[in-house]
XYZ file of C-alpha atoms in Angstrom:
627
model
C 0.000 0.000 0.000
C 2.951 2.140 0.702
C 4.186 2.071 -2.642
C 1.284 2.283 -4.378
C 1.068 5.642 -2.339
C 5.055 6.867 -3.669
C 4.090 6.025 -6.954
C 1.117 7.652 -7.116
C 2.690 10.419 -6.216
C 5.944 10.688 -7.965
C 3.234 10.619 -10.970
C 1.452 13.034 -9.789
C 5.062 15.514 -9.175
C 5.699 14.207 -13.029
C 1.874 16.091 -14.287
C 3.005 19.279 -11.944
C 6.096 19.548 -13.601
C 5.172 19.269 -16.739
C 2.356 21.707 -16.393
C 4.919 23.665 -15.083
C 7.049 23.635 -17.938
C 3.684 24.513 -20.170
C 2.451 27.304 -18.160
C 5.981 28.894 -18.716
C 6.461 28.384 -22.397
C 2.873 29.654 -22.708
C 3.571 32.534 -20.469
C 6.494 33.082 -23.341
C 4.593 33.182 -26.622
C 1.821 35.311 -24.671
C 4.391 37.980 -23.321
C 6.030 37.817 -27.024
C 2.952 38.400 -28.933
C 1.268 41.320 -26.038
C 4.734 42.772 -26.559
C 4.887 42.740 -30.017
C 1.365 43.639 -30.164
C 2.054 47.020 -28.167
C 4.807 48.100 -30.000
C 3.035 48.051 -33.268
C 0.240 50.101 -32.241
C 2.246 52.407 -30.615
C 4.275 52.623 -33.942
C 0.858 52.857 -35.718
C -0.451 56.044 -33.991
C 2.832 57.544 -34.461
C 3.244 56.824 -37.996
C -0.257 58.928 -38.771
C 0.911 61.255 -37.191
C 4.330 61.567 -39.247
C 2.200 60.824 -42.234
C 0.072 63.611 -41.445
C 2.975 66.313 -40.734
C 4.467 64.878 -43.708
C 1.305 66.260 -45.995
C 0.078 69.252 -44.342
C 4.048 70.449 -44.870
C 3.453 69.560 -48.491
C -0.121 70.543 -48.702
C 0.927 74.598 -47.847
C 2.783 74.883 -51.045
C 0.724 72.605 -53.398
C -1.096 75.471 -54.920
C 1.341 77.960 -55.040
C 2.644 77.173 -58.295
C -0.301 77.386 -60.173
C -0.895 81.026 -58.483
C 2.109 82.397 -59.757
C 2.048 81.079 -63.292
C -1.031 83.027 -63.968
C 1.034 86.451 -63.006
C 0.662 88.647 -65.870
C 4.310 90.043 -65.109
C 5.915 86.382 -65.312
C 3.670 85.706 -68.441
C 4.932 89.098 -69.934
C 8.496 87.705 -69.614
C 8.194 84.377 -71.727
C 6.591 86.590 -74.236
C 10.134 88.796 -74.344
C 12.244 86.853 -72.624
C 15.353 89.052 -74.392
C 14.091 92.140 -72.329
C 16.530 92.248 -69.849
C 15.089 94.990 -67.548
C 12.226 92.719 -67.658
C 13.576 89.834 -66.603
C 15.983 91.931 -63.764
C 12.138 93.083 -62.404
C 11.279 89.090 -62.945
C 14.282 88.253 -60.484
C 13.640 90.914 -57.662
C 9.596 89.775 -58.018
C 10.677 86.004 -57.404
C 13.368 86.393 -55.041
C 10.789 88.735 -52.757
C 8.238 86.207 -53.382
C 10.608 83.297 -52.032
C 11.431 85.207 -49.173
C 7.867 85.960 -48.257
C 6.762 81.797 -48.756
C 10.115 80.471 -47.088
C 10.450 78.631 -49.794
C 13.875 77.417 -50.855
C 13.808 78.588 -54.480
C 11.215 80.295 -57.024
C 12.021 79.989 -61.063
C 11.139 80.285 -64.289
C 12.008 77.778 -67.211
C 11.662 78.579 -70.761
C 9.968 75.771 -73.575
C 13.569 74.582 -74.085
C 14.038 73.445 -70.446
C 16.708 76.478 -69.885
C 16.226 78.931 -66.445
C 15.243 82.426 -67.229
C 14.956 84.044 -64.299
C 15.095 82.925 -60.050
C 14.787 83.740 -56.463
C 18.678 83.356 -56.116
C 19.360 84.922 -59.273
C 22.266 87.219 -57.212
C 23.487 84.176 -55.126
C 26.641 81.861 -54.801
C 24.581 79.580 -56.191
C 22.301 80.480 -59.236
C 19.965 78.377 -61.155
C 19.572 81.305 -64.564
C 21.429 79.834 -67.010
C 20.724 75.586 -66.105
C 19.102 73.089 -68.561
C 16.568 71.060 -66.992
C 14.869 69.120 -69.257
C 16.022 65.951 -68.118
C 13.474 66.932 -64.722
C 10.316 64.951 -64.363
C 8.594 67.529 -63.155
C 9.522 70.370 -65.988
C 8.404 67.433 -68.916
C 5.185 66.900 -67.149
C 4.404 71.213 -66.684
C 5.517 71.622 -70.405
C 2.707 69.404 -71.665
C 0.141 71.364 -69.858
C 0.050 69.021 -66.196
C 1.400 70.352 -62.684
C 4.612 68.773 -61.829
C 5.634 66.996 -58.338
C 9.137 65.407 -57.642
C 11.766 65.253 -55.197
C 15.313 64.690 -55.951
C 18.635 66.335 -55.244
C 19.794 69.565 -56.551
C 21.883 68.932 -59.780
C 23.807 72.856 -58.941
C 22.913 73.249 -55.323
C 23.306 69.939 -54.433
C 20.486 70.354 -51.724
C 17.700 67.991 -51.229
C 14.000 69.341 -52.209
C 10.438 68.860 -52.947
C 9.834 70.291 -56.404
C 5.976 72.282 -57.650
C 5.632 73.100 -60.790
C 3.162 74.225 -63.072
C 2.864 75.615 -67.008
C 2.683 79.457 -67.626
C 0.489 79.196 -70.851
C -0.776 81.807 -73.366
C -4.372 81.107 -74.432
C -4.309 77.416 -73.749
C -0.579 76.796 -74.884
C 2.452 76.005 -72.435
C 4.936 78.723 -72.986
C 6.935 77.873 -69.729
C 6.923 76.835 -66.665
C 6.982 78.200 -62.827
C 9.033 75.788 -60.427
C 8.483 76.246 -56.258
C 11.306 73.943 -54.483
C 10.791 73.503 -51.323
C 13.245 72.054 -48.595
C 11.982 69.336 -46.260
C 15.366 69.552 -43.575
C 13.091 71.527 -40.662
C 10.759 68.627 -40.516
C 13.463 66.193 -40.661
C 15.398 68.303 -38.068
C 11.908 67.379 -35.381
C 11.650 64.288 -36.707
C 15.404 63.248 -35.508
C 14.457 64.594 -31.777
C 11.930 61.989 -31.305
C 12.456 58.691 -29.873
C 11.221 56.567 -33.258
C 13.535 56.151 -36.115
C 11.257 57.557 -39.030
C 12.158 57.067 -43.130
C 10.179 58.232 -46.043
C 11.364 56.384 -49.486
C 10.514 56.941 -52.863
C 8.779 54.634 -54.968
C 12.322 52.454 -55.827
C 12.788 52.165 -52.387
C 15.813 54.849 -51.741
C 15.510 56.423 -48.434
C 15.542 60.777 -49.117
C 14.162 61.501 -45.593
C 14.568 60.233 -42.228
C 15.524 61.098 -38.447
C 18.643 58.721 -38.102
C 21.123 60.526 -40.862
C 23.710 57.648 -41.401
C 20.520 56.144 -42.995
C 19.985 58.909 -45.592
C 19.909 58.144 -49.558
C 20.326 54.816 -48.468
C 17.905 51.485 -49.772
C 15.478 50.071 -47.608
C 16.057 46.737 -50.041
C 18.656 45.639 -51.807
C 18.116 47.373 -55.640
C 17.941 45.575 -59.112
C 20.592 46.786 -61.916
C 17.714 48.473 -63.662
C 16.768 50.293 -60.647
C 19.787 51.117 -59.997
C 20.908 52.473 -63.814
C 17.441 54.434 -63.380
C 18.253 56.672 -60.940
C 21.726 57.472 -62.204
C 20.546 58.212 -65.304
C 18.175 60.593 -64.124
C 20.555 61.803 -61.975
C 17.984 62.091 -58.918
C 20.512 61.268 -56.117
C 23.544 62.571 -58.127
C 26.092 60.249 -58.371
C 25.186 58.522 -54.981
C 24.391 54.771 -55.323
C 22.090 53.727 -52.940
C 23.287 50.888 -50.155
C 20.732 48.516 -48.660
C 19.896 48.099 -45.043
C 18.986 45.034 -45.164
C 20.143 42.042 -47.244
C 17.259 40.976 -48.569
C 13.606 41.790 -50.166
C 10.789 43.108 -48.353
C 6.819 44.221 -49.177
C 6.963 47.451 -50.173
C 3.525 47.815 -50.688
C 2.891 49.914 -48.347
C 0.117 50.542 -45.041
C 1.672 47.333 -43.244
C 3.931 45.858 -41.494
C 6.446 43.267 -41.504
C 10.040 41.753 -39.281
C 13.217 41.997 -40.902
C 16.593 42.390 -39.825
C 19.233 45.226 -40.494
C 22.831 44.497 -41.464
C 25.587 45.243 -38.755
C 26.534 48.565 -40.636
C 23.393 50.023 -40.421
C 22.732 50.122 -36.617
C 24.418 52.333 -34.347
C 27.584 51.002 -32.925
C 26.408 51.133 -29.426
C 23.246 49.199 -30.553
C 24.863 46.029 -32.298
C 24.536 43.040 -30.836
C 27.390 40.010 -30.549
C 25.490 37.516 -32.375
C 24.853 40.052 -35.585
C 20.765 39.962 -35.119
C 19.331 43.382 -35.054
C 15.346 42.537 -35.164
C 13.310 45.974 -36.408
C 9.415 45.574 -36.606
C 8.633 48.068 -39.702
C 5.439 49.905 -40.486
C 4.303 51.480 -43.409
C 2.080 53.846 -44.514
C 1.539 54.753 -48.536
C 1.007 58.387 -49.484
C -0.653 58.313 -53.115
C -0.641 61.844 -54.355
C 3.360 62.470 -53.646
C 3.973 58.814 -54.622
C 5.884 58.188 -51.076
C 5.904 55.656 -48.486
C 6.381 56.335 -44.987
C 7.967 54.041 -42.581
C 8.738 53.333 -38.891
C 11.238 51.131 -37.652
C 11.078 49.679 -33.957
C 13.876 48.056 -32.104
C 12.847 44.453 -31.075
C 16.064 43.638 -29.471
C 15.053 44.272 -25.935
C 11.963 41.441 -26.769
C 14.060 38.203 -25.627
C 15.444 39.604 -22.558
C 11.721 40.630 -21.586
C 10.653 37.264 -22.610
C 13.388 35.625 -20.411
C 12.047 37.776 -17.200
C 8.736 37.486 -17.438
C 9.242 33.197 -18.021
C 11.656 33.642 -14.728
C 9.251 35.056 -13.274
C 6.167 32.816 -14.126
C 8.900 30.227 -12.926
C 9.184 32.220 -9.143
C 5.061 32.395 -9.027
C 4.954 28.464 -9.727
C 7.586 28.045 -7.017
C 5.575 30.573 -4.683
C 2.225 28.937 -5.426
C 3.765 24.965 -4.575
C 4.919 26.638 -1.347
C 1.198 28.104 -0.502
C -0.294 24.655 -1.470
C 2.305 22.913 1.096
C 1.064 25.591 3.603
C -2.596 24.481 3.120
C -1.842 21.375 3.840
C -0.504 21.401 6.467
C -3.212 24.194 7.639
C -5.519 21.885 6.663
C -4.760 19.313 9.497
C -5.543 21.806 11.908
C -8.747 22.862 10.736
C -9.861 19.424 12.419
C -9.165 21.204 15.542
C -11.312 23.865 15.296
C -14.549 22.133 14.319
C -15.883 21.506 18.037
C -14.788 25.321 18.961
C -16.929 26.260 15.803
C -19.558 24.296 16.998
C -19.730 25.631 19.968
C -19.861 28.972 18.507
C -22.141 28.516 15.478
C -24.629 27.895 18.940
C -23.929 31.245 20.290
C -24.824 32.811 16.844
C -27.494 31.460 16.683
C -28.886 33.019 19.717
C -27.165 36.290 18.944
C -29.193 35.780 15.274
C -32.176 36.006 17.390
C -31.761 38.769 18.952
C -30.413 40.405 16.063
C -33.692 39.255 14.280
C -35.639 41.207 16.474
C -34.010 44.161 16.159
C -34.114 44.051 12.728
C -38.251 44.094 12.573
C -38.315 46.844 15.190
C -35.638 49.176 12.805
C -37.628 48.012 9.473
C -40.760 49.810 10.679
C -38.613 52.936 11.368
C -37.048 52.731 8.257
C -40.301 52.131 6.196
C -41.524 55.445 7.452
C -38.176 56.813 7.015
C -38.745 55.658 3.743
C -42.422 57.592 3.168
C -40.811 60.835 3.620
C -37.931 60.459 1.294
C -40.050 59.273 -1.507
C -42.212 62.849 -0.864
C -38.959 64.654 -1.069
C -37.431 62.839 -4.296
C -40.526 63.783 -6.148
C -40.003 67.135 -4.872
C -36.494 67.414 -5.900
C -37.586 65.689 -9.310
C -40.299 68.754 -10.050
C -37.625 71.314 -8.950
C -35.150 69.581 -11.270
C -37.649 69.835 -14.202
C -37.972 73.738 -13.370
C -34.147 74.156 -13.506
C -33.878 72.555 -16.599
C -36.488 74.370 -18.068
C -34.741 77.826 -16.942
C -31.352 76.108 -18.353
C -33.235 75.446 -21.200
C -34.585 79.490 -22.028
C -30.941 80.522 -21.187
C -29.579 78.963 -23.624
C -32.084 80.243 -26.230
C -31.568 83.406 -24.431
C -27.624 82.924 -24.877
C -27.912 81.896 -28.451
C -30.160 84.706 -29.299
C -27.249 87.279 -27.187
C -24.607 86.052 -29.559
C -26.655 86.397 -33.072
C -27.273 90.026 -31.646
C -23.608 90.724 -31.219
C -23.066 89.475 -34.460
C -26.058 91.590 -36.000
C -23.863 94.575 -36.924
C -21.198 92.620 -38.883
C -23.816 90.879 -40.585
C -25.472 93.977 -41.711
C -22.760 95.613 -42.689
C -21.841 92.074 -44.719
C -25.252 92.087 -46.342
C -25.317 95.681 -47.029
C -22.669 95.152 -50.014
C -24.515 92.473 -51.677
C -27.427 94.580 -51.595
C -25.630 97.240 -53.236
C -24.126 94.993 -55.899
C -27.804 93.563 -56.660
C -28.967 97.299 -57.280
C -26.139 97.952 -59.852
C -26.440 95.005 -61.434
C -29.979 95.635 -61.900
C -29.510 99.477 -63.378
C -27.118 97.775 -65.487
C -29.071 95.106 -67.224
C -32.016 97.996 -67.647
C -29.683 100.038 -69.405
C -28.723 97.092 -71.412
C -32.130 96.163 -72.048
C -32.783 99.858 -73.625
C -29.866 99.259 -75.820
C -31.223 96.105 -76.957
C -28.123 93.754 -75.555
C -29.640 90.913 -73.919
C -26.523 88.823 -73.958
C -25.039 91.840 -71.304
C -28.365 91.971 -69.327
C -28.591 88.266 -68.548
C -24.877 88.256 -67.529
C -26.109 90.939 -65.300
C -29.284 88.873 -63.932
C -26.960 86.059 -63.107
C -24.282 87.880 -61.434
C -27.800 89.353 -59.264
C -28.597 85.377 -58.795
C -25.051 84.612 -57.325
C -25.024 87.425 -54.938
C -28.340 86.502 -53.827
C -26.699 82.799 -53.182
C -23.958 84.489 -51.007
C -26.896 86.460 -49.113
C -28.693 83.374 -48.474
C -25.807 81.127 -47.347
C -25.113 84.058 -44.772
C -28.357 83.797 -43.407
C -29.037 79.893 -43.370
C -26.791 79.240 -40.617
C -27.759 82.215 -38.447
C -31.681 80.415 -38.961
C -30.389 77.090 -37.894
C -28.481 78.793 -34.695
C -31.546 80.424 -33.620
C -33.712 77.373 -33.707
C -34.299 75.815 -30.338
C -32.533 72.501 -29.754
C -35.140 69.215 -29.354
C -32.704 68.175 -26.663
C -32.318 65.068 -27.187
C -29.185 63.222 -27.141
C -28.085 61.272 -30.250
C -25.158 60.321 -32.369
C -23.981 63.323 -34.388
C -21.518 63.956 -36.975
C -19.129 66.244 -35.161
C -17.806 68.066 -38.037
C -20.976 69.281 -39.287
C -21.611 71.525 -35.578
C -17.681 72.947 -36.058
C -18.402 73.748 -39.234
C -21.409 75.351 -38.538
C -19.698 77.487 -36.017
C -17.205 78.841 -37.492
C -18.989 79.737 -40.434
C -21.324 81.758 -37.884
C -18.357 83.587 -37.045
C -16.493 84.283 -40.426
C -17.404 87.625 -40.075
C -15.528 88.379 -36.625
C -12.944 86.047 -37.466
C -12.280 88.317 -40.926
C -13.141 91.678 -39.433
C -10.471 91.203 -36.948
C -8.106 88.956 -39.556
C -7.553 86.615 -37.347
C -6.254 83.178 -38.434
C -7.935 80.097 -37.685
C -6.421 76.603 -37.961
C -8.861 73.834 -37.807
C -6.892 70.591 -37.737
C -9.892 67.770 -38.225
C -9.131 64.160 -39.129
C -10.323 62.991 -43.146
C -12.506 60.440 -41.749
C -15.804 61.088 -40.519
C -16.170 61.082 -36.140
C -19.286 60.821 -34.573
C -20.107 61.290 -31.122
C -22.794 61.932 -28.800
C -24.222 65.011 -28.326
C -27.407 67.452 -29.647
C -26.123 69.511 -32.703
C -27.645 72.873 -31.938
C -26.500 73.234 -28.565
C -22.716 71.561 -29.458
C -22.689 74.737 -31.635
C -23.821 76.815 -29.521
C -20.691 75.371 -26.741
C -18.467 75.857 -29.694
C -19.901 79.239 -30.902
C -19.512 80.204 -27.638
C -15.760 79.123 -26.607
C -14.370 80.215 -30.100
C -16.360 83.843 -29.412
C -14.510 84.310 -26.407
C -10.655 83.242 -28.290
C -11.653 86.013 -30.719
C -12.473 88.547 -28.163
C -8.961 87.283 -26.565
C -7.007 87.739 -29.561
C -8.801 91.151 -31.216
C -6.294 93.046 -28.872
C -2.599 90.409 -29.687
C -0.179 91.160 -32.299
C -0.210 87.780 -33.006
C -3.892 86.846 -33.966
C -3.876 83.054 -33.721
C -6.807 80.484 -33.092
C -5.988 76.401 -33.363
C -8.291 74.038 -33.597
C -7.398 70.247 -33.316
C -9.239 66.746 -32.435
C -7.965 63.945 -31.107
C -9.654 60.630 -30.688
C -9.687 56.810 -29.589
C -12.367 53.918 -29.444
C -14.305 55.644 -26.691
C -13.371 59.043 -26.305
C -13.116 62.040 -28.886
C -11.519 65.581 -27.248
C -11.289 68.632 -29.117
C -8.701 71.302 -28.019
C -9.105 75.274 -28.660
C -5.789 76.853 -27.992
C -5.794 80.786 -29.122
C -2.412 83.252 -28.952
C -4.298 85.960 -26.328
C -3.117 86.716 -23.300
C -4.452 84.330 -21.179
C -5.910 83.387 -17.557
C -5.501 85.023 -14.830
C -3.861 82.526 -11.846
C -6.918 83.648 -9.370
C -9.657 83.615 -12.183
C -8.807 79.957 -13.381
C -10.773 78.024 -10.567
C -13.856 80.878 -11.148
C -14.387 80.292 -15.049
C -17.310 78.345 -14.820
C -18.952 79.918 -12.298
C -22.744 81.594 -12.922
C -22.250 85.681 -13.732
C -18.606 85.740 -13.199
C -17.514 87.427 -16.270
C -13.609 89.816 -17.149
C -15.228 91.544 -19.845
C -16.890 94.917 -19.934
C -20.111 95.223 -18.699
C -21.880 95.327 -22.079
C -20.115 92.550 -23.183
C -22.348 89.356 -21.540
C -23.732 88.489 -18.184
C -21.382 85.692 -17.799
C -23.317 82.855 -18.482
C -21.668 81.677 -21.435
C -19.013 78.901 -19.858
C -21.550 78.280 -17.233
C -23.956 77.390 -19.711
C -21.606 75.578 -21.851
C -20.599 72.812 -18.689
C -23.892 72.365 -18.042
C -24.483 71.147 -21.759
C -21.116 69.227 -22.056
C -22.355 66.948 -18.878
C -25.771 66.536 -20.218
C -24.097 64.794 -23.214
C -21.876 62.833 -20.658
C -18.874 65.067 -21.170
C -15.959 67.412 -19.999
C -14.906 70.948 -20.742
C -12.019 72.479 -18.814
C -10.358 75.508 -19.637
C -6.316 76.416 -18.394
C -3.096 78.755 -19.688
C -1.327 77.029 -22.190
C 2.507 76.518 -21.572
C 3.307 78.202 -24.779
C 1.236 80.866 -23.765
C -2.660 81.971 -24.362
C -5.539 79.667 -23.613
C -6.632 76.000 -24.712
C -10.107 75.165 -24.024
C -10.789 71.305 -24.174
C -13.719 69.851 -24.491
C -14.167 65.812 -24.514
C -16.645 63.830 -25.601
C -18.381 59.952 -26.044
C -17.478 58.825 -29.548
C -19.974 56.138 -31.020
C -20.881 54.505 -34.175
C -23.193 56.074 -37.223
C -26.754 56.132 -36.376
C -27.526 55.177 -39.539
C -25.475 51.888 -38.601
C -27.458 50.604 -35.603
């Protein structure tokens, strides 16, 4: 019987250890893959918001181009481009230009591909004179079709993003206007982050990134054809691209994929002994410049996190044997107590008694306890609907405030159209006395389009003034910040004050009641202008930022800011810094108490870079229209 016992258990140690030995390899793979997992999403996030930078930088100068080759004085010179006062006038014009854009060089090429006239027409380095028909992006202007292309300066020998466009005459390309812009000040940010960021061109060949030793170097080794490609077009110079890696990967873009970068590539302080270097890459396409951006992750720190977290699964096994041991032998005393618990389980028993009774004699005090506090919840419930209902009129009231402060700009931007209709309407009589209907109808349609403008004035003050249903419901949140701001286009171009609204492509619902959300934002932006009438600087910036459950929008303007001992009083009922004619100081009050009906925040502080951000956060949910 005895060793039946022994053998029974040395199976039994046997299962244990082999679970053991599962649990930690498990405990492996999971802390490999949660690792792995978290480091691509971080990358993810961070990569939009490269990509993003990446295009809005492009984005300011993408019109540009075709601005300038419409200039009559630019057009004027590839009529007589021998005029060489002309073209001196050309030069000052450009260079002026490029200084005003911060652009890196303005120019004008000829139908033979040869420079005319530039921005640094008087520098070390001048581009007059330089045949550049071998450039993509001159062949593509010269047949009537805006140019894009980024390469390295054949004369300069500086890295940049080139715009061009054709200067035509009728319909014909007689020329073309180049913009090249450099890219180094977003590179130069880039390289004091923590991720190592590359953009490559279509081939592969790295032009842009935040480590430097990787520059005009191949994310993949490069075919011979590739490779004769670029050094015939002489896009790179005579720099022939090396490859980080040794062999292929996807480069199709808006994934992700392992791969491992040679020795030379990595930093000598991050090699390893063994040769591995492990990156997790990510990729994200940009159609319209024909890019791909990339971030590169370090996994190298993976196996020793692995090996902890498996020594540590080993210690918690160990820990948890120990505890079971403990139990045991607990377990033996337990017996012990059985009689003493028996003895008590009699005393509470009586004490249950007792306790019984009291129980009966404090339920009837409670029950009419009970009576009175339903009275008073249903008086506190009709109260509640009286508040509401006052909440309600003041914001109708406060709505109604702000379309009368805007009444005088609106007037005033009504009054012209009203002027222009009355002209245009003299005009088309006169016309009709001289028998030229062809004059008069041009002058009843120009009447129709003004009357368009008049109307789209007024259709968002009508929508503003209507009161709100109040009921809560997914919204597109665009639509009410639109909305807004359109209600105060007037103020915001009275004053010329510039207004940045950063919003994501994609559409972002949340929930909320669109009239009063416009009315919150009508209300906060309102008060950024009346900040900033007074600055130098007349800045407002609107951005959004969002995740699965939570979408916050930020207001950050350049005034002067909060006062330390007004900060904690913002929201407060009547308490107000402006002049007395200039609101009751209801507006932010007002504004909480519709953020928390849709289950929200708004908070309001100094930013560190000075002025104010306003941020308001609310519940992001799906398309009512998908439910």
């Amino acid at each position: 019987m005895f060793l039946k016992f022994r053998f029974f258990a040395f199976i039994l140690a046997l299962a244990l250890f082999g679970c053991c030995l599962i649990a930690i390899r498990t405990t492996g793979n999971w802390t490999r893959r949660l690792e792995l997992q978290r480091i691509q999403e971080k990358a993810a996030k961070a990569l939009k918001v490269y990509t993003g930078d990446l295009q809005s930088e492009l984005d300011k100068f993408d019109a540009l181009p075709q601005i300038l080759a419409t200039n009559p004085f630019f057009t004027n010179l590839m009529q007589h481009p021998g005029d060489k006062q002309l073209i001196d006038r050309v030069n000052r014009e450009l260079e002026r230009i490029n200084r005003l854009a911060q652009t890196s060089a303005i120019y004008i090429i000829d139908a033979e591909g040869t420079v005319i006239a530039s921005s640094n027409w008087r520098g070390a380095v001048s581009f007059i004179g330089e045949d550049l028909t071998f450039r993509p992006y001159f062949q593509e202007a010269v047949k009537g079709h805006p140019g894009r292309y980024f390469a390295l300066g054949t004369t300069s020998h500086v890295r940049g993003y080139y715009f061009s466009a054709p200067i035509t005459r009728s319909t014909t390309p007689i020329g073309v206007l180049t913009v090249k812009v450099q890219l180094q000040q977003l590179e130069d940010i880039w390289a004091r982050g923590s991720e190592k960021v590359i953009v490559t061109d279509p081939q592969g060949v790295i032009f842009i990134t935040s480590y430097a030793p990787w520059k005009f170097r191949a994310l993949h080794p490069l075919s011979r054809e590739v490779t004769e490609k670029l050094r015939k077009s002489r896009r790179y110079g005579d720099i022939a691209p090396d490859a980080l890696t040794g062999t292929a990967i996807s480069m199709a873009g808006n994934d992700s994929t392992l791969l491992n970068l040679r020795g030379d590539a990595v930093a000598p302080q991050d090699r390893k002994a063994k040769g591995r270097h492990p990156y997790l890459i990510q990729s994200k396409t940009m159609p319209s410049a024909g890019w791909t951006v990339h971030i590169l992750s370090d996994l190298s720190h993976i196996d020793n996190y692995v090996r902890n977290m498996m020594l540590l699964m080993a210690v918690f096994l160990a820990a948890l044997f120990l505890l079971g041991m403990l139990l045991y032998n607990r377990r033996k005393t337990r017996r012990e107590r059985i009689i003493l618990e028996d003895h008590a389980r009699t005393m509470l028993q009586k004490a249950n008694e007792q306790l019984e009774d009291k129980v009966k004699q404090r339920t009837r005090e409670l029950t009419r306890t009970n009576s009175r506090l339903y009275d008073e919840i249903e008086e506190h419930k009709q109260t509640e609907q009286e508040l509401r209902a006052t909440q309600n009129e003041l914001i109708q009231a406060g709505k109604l405030a702000a379309i009368g402060q805007m009444a005088a700009s609106i007037t005033h931007e009504i009054n012209q159209p009203l002027s222009a209709i009355r002209m245009y309407a003299d005009n088309a009589c006169l016309f009709l006395e001289q028998r030229q209907p062809d004059e008069a109808r041009q002058n009843l349609s120009d009447i129709a389009i003004v009357i368009n403008k008049m109307a789209e004035i007024t259709r968002h003050l009508k929508s503003f003034a209507r009161k709100s249903p109040g009921k809560v419901t997914p919204i597109l949140l665009s639509e009410p910040i639109t909305s807004a701001l359109s209600l105060l286009n007037l103020r915001i171009t009275k004053h010329n004050v510039q207004v940045h609204a950063n919003l994501p492509e994609m559409d972002i619902y949340v929930l909320a009641e669109s009239i009063r959300l416009e009315q919150v934002l009508v209300n906060v932006i309102g008060n950024a202008l009346d900040a900033v009438t007074t600055q130098e600087i007349k800045k407002i910036t609107l951005n959004m930022f969002f995740d699965r459950q939570w979408v916050t929008i930020t207001l950050h303007d350049s005034g002067p800011g909060i006062a330390i001992e007004h900060i904690g009083q913002l929201f407060d009922p009547f308490f107000t810094t402006k002049e007395e004619d200039r609101g009751l100081g209801l507006g932010l009050s007002l504004s909480r108490a519709i953020i928390h009906d849709f289950g929200g925040t708004i908070q309001a502080d100094n930013h560190p870079e000075g002025g104010t951000v306003v941020t308001i956060t609310l519940q992001r949910t799906r398309s009512g229209r998908d439910d």
